[in-house]
CSV table of C-alpha atoms in Angstrom, one decimal:
chain,number,residue,atom,x,y,z
A,20,UNK,CA,98.0,85.0,129.2
A,21,UNK,CA,96.4,87.9,127.1
A,22,UNK,CA,93.7,86.4,124.6
A,23,UNK,CA,95.6,88.4,121.7
A,24,UNK,CA,98.7,86.4,122.2
A,25,UNK,CA,96.9,83.1,122.4
A,26,UNK,CA,95.3,84.0,118.9
A,27,UNK,CA,98.7,85.0,117.5
A,28,UNK,CA,100.4,81.8,118.5
A,29,UNK,CA,97.3,79.7,117.0
A,30,UNK,CA,98.0,81.8,113.8
A,31,UNK,CA,101.5,80.9,113.0
A,32,UNK,CA,102.1,78.1,110.6
A,33,UNK,CA,102.8,74.7,111.8
A,34,UNK,CA,106.5,74.7,110.7
A,35,UNK,CA,107.2,78.0,112.3
A,36,UNK,CA,105.6,77.2,115.4
A,37,UNK,CA,107.5,73.8,115.5
A,38,UNK,CA,110.9,75.7,114.7
A,39,UNK,CA,110.2,78.1,117.4
A,40,UNK,CA,109.2,75.7,120.1
A,41,UNK,CA,111.9,73.0,119.3
A,42,UNK,CA,114.6,75.7,119.3
A,43,UNK,CA,113.5,77.0,122.8
A,44,UNK,CA,112.8,73.8,124.4
A,45,UNK,CA,114.7,71.1,122.7
A,46,UNK,CA,116.9,70.6,125.9
A,47,UNK,CA,114.3,71.9,128.6
A,48,UNK,CA,113.2,69.9,131.3
A,49,UNK,CA,109.9,67.7,131.0
A,50,UNK,CA,108.3,70.1,133.8
A,51,UNK,CA,109.4,73.1,131.6
A,52,UNK,CA,107.8,71.5,128.4
A,53,UNK,CA,104.5,70.7,130.1
A,54,UNK,CA,104.2,74.3,131.6
A,55,UNK,CA,104.8,75.8,128.5
A,56,UNK,CA,102.3,73.6,126.4
A,57,UNK,CA,99.6,73.7,129.3
A,58,UNK,CA,99.9,77.4,130.1
A,59,UNK,CA,101.2,79.2,127.0
A,60,UNK,CA,100.8,77.6,124.0
A,61,UNK,CA,97.4,75.6,124.2
A,62,UNK,CA,95.5,76.6,127.2
A,63,UNK,CA,91.9,74.9,127.2
A,64,UNK,CA,92.9,73.1,124.0
A,65,UNK,CA,95.2,70.4,125.1
A,66,UNK,CA,94.9,66.6,126.2
A,67,UNK,CA,97.1,63.9,127.3
A,68,UNK,CA,96.5,60.4,125.7
A,69,UNK,CA,97.6,57.8,128.3
A,70,UNK,CA,97.4,53.9,128.5
A,71,UNK,CA,98.1,54.0,132.1
A,72,UNK,CA,100.8,51.8,131.3
A,73,UNK,CA,104.4,50.7,132.7
A,74,UNK,CA,105.6,54.2,132.6
A,75,UNK,CA,102.7,56.6,132.4
A,76,UNK,CA,102.4,57.4,136.1
A,77,UNK,CA,105.6,59.7,135.9
A,78,UNK,CA,104.0,61.9,133.1
A,79,UNK,CA,100.5,61.7,134.9
A,80,UNK,CA,102.4,63.1,138.1
A,81,UNK,CA,103.8,66.0,136.2
A,82,UNK,CA,100.8,67.0,134.6
A,83,UNK,CA,98.9,66.7,138.1
A,84,UNK,CA,101.7,69.3,139.4
A,85,UNK,CA,100.5,71.8,137.0
A,86,UNK,CA,96.8,71.2,136.5
A,87,UNK,CA,95.0,67.9,137.7
A,88,UNK,CA,91.9,68.7,135.8
A,89,UNK,CA,93.7,68.6,132.2
A,90,UNK,CA,91.6,66.1,130.1
A,91,UNK,CA,93.2,62.9,129.8
A,92,UNK,CA,92.1,60.3,127.1
A,93,UNK,CA,92.3,56.7,128.0
A,94,UNK,CA,91.5,54.2,125.2
A,95,UNK,CA,89.4,51.6,126.9
A,96,UNK,CA,90.1,49.0,124.1
A,97,UNK,CA,88.1,46.2,126.2
A,98,UNK,CA,91.3,44.3,126.2
A,99,UNK,CA,93.5,45.8,128.6
A,100,UNK,CA,94.9,43.8,131.5
A,101,UNK,CA,92.8,43.7,134.7
A,102,UNK,CA,95.7,45.1,136.6
A,103,UNK,CA,95.9,47.9,134.2
A,104,UNK,CA,92.3,49.1,135.0
A,105,UNK,CA,93.3,48.5,138.9
A,106,UNK,CA,96.4,50.7,138.1
A,107,UNK,CA,94.4,53.4,136.3
A,108,UNK,CA,92.0,53.9,139.3
A,109,UNK,CA,94.6,53.8,141.9
A,110,UNK,CA,96.6,56.5,139.9
A,111,UNK,CA,93.6,58.8,139.5
A,112,UNK,CA,92.7,58.6,142.9
A,113,UNK,CA,96.2,59.1,144.2
A,114,UNK,CA,97.2,62.2,141.9
A,115,UNK,CA,93.7,63.7,142.2
A,116,UNK,CA,93.1,63.6,138.4
A,117,UNK,CA,89.7,64.7,137.5
A,118,UNK,CA,89.8,65.0,133.7
A,119,UNK,CA,89.9,61.4,132.7
A,120,UNK,CA,87.8,59.9,130.0
A,121,UNK,CA,87.6,56.3,129.0
A,122,UNK,CA,86.8,56.0,125.3
A,123,UNK,CA,85.9,52.5,124.2
A,124,UNK,CA,85.5,51.3,120.5
A,125,UNK,CA,82.2,51.7,118.6
A,126,UNK,CA,80.0,48.9,119.9
A,127,UNK,CA,78.1,48.9,116.7
A,128,UNK,CA,81.7,48.6,114.6
A,129,UNK,CA,82.7,46.1,117.2
A,130,UNK,CA,79.8,43.8,116.6
A,131,UNK,CA,80.3,43.6,112.9
A,132,UNK,CA,84.3,43.5,112.8
A,133,UNK,CA,85.0,41.8,116.0
A,134,UNK,CA,81.9,39.9,117.1
A,135,UNK,CA,83.8,37.4,118.9
A,136,UNK,CA,86.7,39.5,120.3
A,137,UNK,CA,89.2,37.5,118.6
A,138,UNK,CA,90.2,39.9,115.7
A,139,UNK,CA,93.8,40.0,117.2
A,140,UNK,CA,94.3,36.4,116.2
A,141,UNK,CA,94.1,36.9,112.7
A,142,UNK,CA,94.8,40.6,111.9
A,143,UNK,CA,96.5,42.6,114.8
A,144,UNK,CA,96.6,45.9,112.5
A,145,UNK,CA,92.7,45.8,112.1
A,146,UNK,CA,92.4,45.2,115.7
A,147,UNK,CA,94.3,48.3,116.8
A,148,UNK,CA,92.3,50.3,114.1
A,149,UNK,CA,89.1,49.3,115.8
A,150,UNK,CA,89.9,49.6,119.4
A,151,UNK,CA,92.5,52.6,119.2
A,152,UNK,CA,93.0,54.7,116.1
A,153,UNK,CA,89.3,54.9,115.1
A,154,UNK,CA,88.1,56.0,118.8
A,155,UNK,CA,91.2,58.4,119.1
A,156,UNK,CA,89.9,60.9,116.0
A,157,UNK,CA,86.9,61.8,117.8
A,158,UNK,CA,88.2,62.0,121.2
A,159,UNK,CA,90.5,64.4,120.0
A,160,UNK,CA,88.0,66.8,118.6
A,161,UNK,CA,88.2,70.2,120.0
A,162,UNK,CA,92.0,69.9,120.9
A,163,UNK,CA,94.4,71.4,119.0
A,164,UNK,CA,97.6,69.4,120.5
A,165,UNK,CA,97.9,66.1,122.6
A,166,UNK,CA,100.5,65.2,125.0
A,167,UNK,CA,102.2,61.7,124.4
A,168,UNK,CA,104.6,59.7,126.8
A,169,UNK,CA,107.0,58.5,124.0
A,170,UNK,CA,110.8,58.5,124.7
A,171,UNK,CA,113.6,57.9,122.4
A,172,UNK,CA,115.1,55.0,124.4
A,173,UNK,CA,111.9,53.1,123.3
A,174,UNK,CA,113.9,52.5,119.9
A,175,UNK,CA,112.5,52.2,116.4
A,176,UNK,CA,111.3,55.2,114.9
A,177,UNK,CA,111.1,57.1,118.5
A,178,UNK,CA,114.9,57.0,118.5
A,179,UNK,CA,114.9,60.5,116.7
A,180,UNK,CA,111.7,61.8,118.5
A,181,UNK,CA,111.6,65.8,118.6
A,182,UNK,CA,109.9,67.5,121.7
A,183,UNK,CA,107.2,68.9,119.5
A,184,UNK,CA,105.7,67.5,116.3
A,185,UNK,CA,102.7,68.3,113.7
A,186,UNK,CA,100.8,65.2,112.4
A,187,UNK,CA,97.4,64.7,111.2
A,188,UNK,CA,96.4,68.2,111.8
A,189,UNK,CA,97.3,68.4,115.5
A,190,UNK,CA,100.7,69.0,117.2
A,191,UNK,CA,101.9,66.5,119.6
A,192,UNK,CA,103.9,67.2,122.8
A,193,UNK,CA,106.7,64.9,123.9
A,194,UNK,CA,108.0,66.0,127.4
A,195,UNK,CA,109.7,62.8,127.9
A,196,UNK,CA,111.5,62.6,124.8
A,197,UNK,CA,114.9,63.1,126.3
A,198,UNK,CA,114.4,60.9,129.1
A,199,UNK,CA,116.2,57.5,129.8
A,200,UNK,CA,114.8,54.6,132.1
A,201,UNK,CA,116.9,55.8,134.9
A,202,UNK,CA,115.0,59.2,134.9
A,203,UNK,CA,111.5,57.3,135.1
A,204,UNK,CA,112.6,55.4,138.0
A,205,UNK,CA,114.2,58.0,139.9
A,206,UNK,CA,110.9,60.0,139.3
A,207,UNK,CA,108.5,57.2,140.5
A,208,UNK,CA,110.8,56.6,143.6
A,209,UNK,CA,111.3,60.0,144.6
A,210,UNK,CA,107.5,60.6,144.5
A,211,UNK,CA,106.6,57.2,145.7
A,212,UNK,CA,104.4,56.8,142.7
A,213,UNK,CA,102.3,53.6,142.5
A,214,UNK,CA,103.8,51.3,140.1
A,215,UNK,CA,101.9,49.1,137.4
A,216,UNK,CA,101.9,45.5,138.9
A,217,UNK,CA,102.9,43.9,135.8
A,218,UNK,CA,106.3,45.7,135.7
A,219,UNK,CA,107.7,43.5,138.4
A,220,UNK,CA,106.4,40.4,136.4
A,221,UNK,CA,108.8,41.2,133.3
A,222,UNK,CA,106.5,43.8,131.3
A,223,UNK,CA,108.5,47.2,130.9
A,224,UNK,CA,105.8,48.1,128.0
A,225,UNK,CA,102.3,47.1,128.5
A,226,UNK,CA,99.4,47.4,125.9
A,227,UNK,CA,96.4,44.8,125.4
A,228,UNK,CA,96.8,41.4,127.0
A,229,UNK,CA,96.6,39.6,123.7
A,230,UNK,CA,99.7,41.3,122.2
A,231,UNK,CA,101.8,41.8,125.2
A,232,UNK,CA,104.4,39.6,126.5
A,233,UNK,CA,107.1,39.7,129.4
A,234,UNK,CA,110.6,40.8,128.0
A,235,UNK,CA,113.7,38.9,128.7
A,236,UNK,CA,116.7,40.6,130.4
A,237,UNK,CA,118.6,42.7,128.0
A,238,UNK,CA,115.8,42.9,125.4
A,239,UNK,CA,114.4,46.0,124.1
A,240,UNK,CA,111.8,47.6,126.3
A,241,UNK,CA,109.1,47.1,123.6
A,242,UNK,CA,110.4,43.6,122.4
A,243,UNK,CA,107.0,42.2,124.1
A,244,UNK,CA,104.6,44.2,122.2
A,245,UNK,CA,103.5,42.2,119.1
A,246,UNK,CA,106.2,39.7,119.7
A,247,UNK,CA,107.4,38.0,116.6
A,248,UNK,CA,105.8,40.5,114.5
A,249,UNK,CA,107.1,43.2,112.0
A,250,UNK,CA,104.7,45.5,113.7
A,251,UNK,CA,106.1,47.9,116.6
A,252,UNK,CA,103.2,50.6,116.9
A,253,UNK,CA,99.5,50.4,117.2
A,254,UNK,CA,99.1,53.1,114.7
A,255,UNK,CA,98.2,56.1,116.9
A,256,UNK,CA,101.7,57.7,116.1
A,257,UNK,CA,101.7,56.9,112.4
A,258,UNK,CA,100.7,59.1,109.9
A,259,UNK,CA,97.4,58.3,108.6
A,260,UNK,CA,98.7,58.0,104.7
A,261,UNK,CA,101.1,55.2,106.2
A,262,UNK,CA,98.9,53.4,108.0
A,263,UNK,CA,97.9,49.8,106.8
A,264,UNK,CA,94.3,49.8,105.1
A,265,UNK,CA,92.2,47.5,107.2
A,266,UNK,CA,88.7,48.2,106.7
């Protein structure tokens, strides 16, 4: 794409760019949304933030089809299931991903705020802030936009998820917003993609081990995340002004 076209797109006001993109691509396939985002809209300034959780492999495979060197941020909280770390390594090798970056929390902050690694017992918001929210901001420096794996069928605030958003100074691309659980399953089966080993044990949504439980049949996909609490999001997808003050 001519450099002048890229400059012109980046000069658009966010609300105009969002209207253009959501009008053009509201009903487009995930493959089309990704290609437009990666090649036309934000070449060299786009990343994917992945948990390598239950459904992540579908998005990662689609990204690898376009560019397996795309920068991918993995927030290594220090609280992931061992199975998640093994799955991450398997997926990286299988798909030939070369841009995965593991981002840990600040060790200095962790020693002060969570020296015993048990902050999750008393304040899950503070734990998520320390291990996910705060490390993400520096990890996103230099990127104008980031891809997420969120889908409307996850429920809650995600039910009205647009394909493109603008929040906290960056664009967010949600290629799988329209996907159903059946779409995810079909993708994994058709491509013979590796499954996260905990899915077969009743974990349809997987985060850190202290705050993730199996889900009973018929329950919401994310019912096992922070079960028994009003909390439904770690904070990555919450506006800065709406996040709870924890430090």
